[in-house]
Tab-separated table of C-alpha atoms and ligand atoms in Angstrom:
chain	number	residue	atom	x	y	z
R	1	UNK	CA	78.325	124.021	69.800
R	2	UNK	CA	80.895	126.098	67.853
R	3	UNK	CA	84.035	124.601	65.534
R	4	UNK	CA	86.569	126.040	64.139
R	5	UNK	CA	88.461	125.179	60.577
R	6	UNK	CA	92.037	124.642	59.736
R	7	UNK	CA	93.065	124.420	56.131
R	8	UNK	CA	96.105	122.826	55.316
R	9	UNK	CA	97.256	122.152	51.877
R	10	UNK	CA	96.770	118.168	52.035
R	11	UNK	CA	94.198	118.049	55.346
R	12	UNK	CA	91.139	119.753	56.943
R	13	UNK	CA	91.421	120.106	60.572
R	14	UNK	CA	88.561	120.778	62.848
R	15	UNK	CA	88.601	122.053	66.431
R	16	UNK	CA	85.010	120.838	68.208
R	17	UNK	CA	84.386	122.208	71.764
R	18	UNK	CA	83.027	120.223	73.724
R	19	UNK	CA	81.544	119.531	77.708
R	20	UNK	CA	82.824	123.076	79.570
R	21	UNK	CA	86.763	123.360	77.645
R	22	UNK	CA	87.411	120.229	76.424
R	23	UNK	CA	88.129	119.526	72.848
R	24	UNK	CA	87.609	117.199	69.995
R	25	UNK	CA	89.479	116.839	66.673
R	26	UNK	CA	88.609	115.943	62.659
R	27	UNK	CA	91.388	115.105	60.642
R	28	UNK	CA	90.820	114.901	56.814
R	29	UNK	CA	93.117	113.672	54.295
R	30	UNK	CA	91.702	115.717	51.160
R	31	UNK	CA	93.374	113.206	48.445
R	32	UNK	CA	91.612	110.499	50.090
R	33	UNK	CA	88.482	111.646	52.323
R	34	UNK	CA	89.609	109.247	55.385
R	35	UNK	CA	88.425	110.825	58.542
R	36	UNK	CA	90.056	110.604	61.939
R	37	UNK	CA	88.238	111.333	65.284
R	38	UNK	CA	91.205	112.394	67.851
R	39	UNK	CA	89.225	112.055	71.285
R	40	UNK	CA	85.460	111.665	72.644
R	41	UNK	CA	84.681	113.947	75.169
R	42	UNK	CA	80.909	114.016	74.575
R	43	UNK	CA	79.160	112.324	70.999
R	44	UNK	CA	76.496	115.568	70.749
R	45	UNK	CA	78.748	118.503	68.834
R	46	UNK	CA	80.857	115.775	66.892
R	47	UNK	CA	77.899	114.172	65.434
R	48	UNK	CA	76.302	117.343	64.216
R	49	UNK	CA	80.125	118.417	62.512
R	50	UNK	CA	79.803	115.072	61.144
R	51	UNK	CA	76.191	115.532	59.871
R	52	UNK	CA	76.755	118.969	58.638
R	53	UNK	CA	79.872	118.366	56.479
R	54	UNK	CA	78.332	114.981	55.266
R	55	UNK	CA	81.280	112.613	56.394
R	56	UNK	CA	81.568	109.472	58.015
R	57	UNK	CA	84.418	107.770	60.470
R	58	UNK	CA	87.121	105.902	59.220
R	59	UNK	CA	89.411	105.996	62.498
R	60	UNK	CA	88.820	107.034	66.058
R	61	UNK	CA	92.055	107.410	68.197
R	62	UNK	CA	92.270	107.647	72.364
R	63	UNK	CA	95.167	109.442	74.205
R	64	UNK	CA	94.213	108.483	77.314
R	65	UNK	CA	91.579	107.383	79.693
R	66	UNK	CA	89.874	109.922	81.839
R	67	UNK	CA	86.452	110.038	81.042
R	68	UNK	CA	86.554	113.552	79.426
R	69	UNK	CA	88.510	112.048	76.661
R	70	UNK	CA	86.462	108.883	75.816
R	71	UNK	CA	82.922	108.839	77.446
R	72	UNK	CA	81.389	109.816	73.747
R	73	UNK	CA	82.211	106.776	72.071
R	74	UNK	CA	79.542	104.279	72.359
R	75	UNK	CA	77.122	106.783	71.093
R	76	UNK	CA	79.891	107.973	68.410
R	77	UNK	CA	80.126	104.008	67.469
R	78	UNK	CA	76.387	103.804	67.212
R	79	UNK	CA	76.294	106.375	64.414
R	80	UNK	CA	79.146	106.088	63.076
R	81	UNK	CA	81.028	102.725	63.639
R	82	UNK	CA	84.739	103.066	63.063
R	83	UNK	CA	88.293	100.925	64.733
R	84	UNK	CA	89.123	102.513	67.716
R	85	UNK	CA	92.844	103.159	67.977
R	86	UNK	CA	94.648	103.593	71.600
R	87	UNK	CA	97.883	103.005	73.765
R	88	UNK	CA	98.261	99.363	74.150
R	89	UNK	CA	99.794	99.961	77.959
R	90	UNK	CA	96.329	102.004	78.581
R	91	UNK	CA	94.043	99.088	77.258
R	92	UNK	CA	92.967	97.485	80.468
R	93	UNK	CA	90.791	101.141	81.384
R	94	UNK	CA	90.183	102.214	78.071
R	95	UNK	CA	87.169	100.871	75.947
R	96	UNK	CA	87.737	98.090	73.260
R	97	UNK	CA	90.376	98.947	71.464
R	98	UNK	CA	90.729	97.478	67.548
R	99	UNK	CA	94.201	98.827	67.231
R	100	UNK	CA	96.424	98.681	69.969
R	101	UNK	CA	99.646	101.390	69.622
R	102	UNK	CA	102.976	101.487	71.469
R	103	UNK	CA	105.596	103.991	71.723
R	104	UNK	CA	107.504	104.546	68.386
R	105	UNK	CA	105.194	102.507	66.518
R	106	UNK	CA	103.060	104.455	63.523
R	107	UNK	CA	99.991	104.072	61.308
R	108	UNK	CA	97.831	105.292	58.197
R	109	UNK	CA	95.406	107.830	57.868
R	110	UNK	CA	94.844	107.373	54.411
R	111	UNK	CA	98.222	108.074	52.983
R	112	UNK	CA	99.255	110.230	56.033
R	113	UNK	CA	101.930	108.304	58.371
R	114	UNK	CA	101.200	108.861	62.062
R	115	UNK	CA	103.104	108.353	64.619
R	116	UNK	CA	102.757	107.353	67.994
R	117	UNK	CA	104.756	108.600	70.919
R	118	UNK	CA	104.276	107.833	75.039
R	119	UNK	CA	104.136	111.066	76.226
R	120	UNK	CA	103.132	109.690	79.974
R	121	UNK	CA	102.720	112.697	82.656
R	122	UNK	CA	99.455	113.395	83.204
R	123	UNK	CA	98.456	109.634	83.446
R	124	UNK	CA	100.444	106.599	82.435
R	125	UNK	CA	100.280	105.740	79.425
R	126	UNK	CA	98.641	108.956	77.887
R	127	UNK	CA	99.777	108.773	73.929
R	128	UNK	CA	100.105	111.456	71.610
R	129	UNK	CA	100.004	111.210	67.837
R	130	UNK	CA	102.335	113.075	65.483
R	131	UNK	CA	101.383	113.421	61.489
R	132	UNK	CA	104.160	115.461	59.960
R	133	UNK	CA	102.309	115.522	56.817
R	134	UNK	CA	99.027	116.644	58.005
R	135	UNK	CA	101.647	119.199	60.492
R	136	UNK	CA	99.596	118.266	63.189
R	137	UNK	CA	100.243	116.672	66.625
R	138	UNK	CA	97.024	115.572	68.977
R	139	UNK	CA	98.595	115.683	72.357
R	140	UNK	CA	95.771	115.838	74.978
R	141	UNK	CA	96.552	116.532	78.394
R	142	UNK	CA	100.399	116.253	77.956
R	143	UNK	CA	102.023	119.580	76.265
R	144	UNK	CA	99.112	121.989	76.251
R	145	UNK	CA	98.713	125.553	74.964
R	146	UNK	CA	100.855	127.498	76.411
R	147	UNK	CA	101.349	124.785	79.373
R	148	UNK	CA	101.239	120.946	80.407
R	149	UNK	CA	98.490	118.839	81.735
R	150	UNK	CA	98.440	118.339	85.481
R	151	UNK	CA	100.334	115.771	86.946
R	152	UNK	CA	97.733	112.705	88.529
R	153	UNK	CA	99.842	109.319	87.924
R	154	UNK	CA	103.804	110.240	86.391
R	155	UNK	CA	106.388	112.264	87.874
R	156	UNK	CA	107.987	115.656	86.698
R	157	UNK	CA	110.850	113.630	85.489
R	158	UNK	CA	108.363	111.284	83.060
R	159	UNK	CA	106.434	114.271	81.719
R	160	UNK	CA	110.027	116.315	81.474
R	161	UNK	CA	111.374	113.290	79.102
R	162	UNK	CA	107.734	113.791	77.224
R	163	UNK	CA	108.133	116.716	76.843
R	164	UNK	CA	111.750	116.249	75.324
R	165	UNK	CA	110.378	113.826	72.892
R	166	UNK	CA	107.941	116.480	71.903
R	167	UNK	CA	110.121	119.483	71.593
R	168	UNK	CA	111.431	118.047	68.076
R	169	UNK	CA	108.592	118.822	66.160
R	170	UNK	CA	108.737	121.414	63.820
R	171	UNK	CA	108.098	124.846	64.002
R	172	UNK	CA	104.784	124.900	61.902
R	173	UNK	CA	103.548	121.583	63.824
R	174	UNK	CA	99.543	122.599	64.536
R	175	UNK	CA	99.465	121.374	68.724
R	176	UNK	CA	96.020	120.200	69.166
R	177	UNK	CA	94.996	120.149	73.246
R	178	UNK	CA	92.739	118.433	74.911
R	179	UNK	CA	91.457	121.959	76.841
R	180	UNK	CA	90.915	125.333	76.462
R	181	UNK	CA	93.195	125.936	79.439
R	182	UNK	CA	95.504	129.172	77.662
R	183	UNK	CA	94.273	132.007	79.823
R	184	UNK	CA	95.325	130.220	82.937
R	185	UNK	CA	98.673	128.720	81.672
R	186	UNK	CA	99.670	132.150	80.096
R	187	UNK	CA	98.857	133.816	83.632
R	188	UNK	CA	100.809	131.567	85.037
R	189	UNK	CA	103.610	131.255	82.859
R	190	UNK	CA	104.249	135.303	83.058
R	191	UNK	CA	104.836	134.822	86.936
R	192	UNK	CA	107.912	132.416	86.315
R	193	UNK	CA	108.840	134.057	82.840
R	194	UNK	CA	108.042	138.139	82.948
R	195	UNK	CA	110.548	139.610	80.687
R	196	UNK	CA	109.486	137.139	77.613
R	197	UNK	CA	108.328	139.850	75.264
R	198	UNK	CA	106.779	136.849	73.035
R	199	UNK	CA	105.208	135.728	76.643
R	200	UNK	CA	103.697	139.215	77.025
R	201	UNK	CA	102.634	139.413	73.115
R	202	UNK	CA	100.660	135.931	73.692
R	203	UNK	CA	99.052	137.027	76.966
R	204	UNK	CA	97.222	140.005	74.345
R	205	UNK	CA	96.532	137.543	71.679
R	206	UNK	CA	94.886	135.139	74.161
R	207	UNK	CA	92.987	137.607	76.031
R	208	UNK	CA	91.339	139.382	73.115
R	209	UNK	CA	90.539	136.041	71.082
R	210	UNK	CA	88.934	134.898	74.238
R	211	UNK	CA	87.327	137.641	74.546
R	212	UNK	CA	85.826	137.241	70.901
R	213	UNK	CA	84.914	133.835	71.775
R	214	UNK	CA	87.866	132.479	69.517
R	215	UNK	CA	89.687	129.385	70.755
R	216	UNK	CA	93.067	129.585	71.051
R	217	UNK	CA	93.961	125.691	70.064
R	218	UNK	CA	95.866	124.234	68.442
R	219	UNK	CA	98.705	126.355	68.880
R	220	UNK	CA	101.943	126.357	66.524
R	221	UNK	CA	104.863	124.408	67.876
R	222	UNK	CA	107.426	127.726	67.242
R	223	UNK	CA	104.987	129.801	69.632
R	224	UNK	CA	104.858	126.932	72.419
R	225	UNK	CA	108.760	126.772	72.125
R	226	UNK	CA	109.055	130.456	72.602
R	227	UNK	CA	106.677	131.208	75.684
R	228	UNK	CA	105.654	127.792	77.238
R	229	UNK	CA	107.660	127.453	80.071
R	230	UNK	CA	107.830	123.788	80.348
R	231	UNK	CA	109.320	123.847	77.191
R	232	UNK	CA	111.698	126.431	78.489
R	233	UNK	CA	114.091	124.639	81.131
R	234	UNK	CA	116.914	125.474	79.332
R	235	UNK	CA	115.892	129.618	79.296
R	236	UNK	CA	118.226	131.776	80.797
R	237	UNK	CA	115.970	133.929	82.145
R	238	UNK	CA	113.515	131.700	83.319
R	239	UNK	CA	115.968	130.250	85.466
R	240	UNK	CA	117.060	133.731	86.511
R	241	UNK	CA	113.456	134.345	88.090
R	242	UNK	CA	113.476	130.932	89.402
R	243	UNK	CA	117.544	131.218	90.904
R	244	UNK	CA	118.061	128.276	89.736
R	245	UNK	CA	121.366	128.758	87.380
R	246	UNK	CA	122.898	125.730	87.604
R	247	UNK	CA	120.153	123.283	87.699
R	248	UNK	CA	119.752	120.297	84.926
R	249	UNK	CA	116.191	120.551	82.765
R	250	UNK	CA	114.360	118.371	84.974
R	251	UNK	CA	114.961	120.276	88.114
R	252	UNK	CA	113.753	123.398	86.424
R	253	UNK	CA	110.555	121.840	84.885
R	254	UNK	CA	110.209	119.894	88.672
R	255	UNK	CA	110.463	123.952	90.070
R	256	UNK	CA	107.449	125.101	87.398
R	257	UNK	CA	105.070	122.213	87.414
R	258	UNK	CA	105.283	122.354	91.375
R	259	UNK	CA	105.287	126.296	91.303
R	260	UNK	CA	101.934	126.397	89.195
R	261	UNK	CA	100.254	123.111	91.372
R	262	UNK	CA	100.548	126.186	94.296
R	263	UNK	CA	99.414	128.744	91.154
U	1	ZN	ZN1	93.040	114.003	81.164
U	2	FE	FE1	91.240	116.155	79.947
């Protein structure tokens, strides 16, 4: 199963695919060595990453609880047994937590703070985790590559105020998704948001790195501001195409989410 590599100054990030388009994350503090598992969607591909690079588990964390997230871990814990970190509202359907996290609370990776934000949408209780020193944010299902995760158990309005939350990371903030959904959310996005010339520039880059078998996650946080439309509410034009002028944020993102659902 492929990976790709992200060098940062002060971390290694690595992007495992995983089942059909899901995704699994390293996160390595070089100073120290600590290793973080973000998400288990199958133990196979991590364990040989793992194996290969010669490094062990300090920290596994959970966003949420559908199976495609967490379903690895006993056989990840049998290899390589590490505290299992998840949202404390989500611990009655996720596996044994050792660390239970709330909203606004952080931890360490090593010397990296994380933080921990609700980011509920998708399901209730979904958690992302923000490490402005590793500029990296492991959001799952919630704010996606060019798009957001489909709405099962919150309302537009809860994954709207996520989404606020979200939308002050930085510019150079690595967004690392739970799928490799881009082609579709890009497709989508260009029906609600056609005259984006950063939109249109994206749709190319997608295309041809799919098309070399590149992922295109994580994303940057300065790209998803400029052409993800749920980040967007606020656009002029976007609420030109949508004649919807005077609307507040929410009733815009209400008009997208519901206008991809019919996509
Ligand atoms: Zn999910
Ligand atoms: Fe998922």
């Amino acid at each position: 199963m492929p990976s790709e590599t992200i060098e940062t100054n002060s971390h290694t990030l690595v992007t495992i695919a995983c089942l059909s388009d899901n995704y699994a994350y390293l996160l390595r503090e070089k100073e120290t060595g600590v290793v973080a598992l973000i998400d288990v969607p199958e133990a196979a591909p991590i364990k040989a990453e793992l194996n290969a690079r010669g490094w062990i588990l300090n920290q596994i964390w959970l966003t949420h609880h559908h199976f495609d997230h967490i379903d690895g871990l006993p056989d990840i814990l049998a290899d390589f047994p590490a505290p299992v970190y998840g949202g404390a509202a989500d611990a009655h359907r996720l596996p044994e937590l050792d660390v239970a996290l709330s909203d606004g609370g952080s931890f360490e990776l090593g010397d990296t703070q994380v933080h921990v934000i609700d980011v509920s949408g998708h399901t209730i209780g979904h958690i992302a985790f923000f490490a402005p020193a590793a500029q990296a944010a492991f959001t799952a299902d919630s704010l996606m590559a060019g798009g957001c995760g489909r709405l099962f158990e919150g309302t537009p309005e809860q994954m709207h105020a996520s989404f606020a939350k979200m939308n002050n990371w930085p510019d150079d903030t690595l967004i690392c998704s739970g799928h490799e959904y881009t082609t579709a959310n890009i497709a989508f996005a260009l029906t609600v948001d056609p005259d984006n010339a950063a939109l249109q520039a994206r749709n190319n880059e997608t295309q041809s790195a799919r098309a070399a078998g590149r992922f295109t996650v994580p994303s940057l946080m300065g790209l998803e501001r400029a052409t993800n439309p749920y980040l967007r509410s606020g656009d002029t034009g976007l609420r030109k195409e949508l004649g919807m002028p005077q609307a507040t944020d929410a009733e815009v993102f209400r008009e997208v989410r519901k206008r991809k659902d019919n996509f």
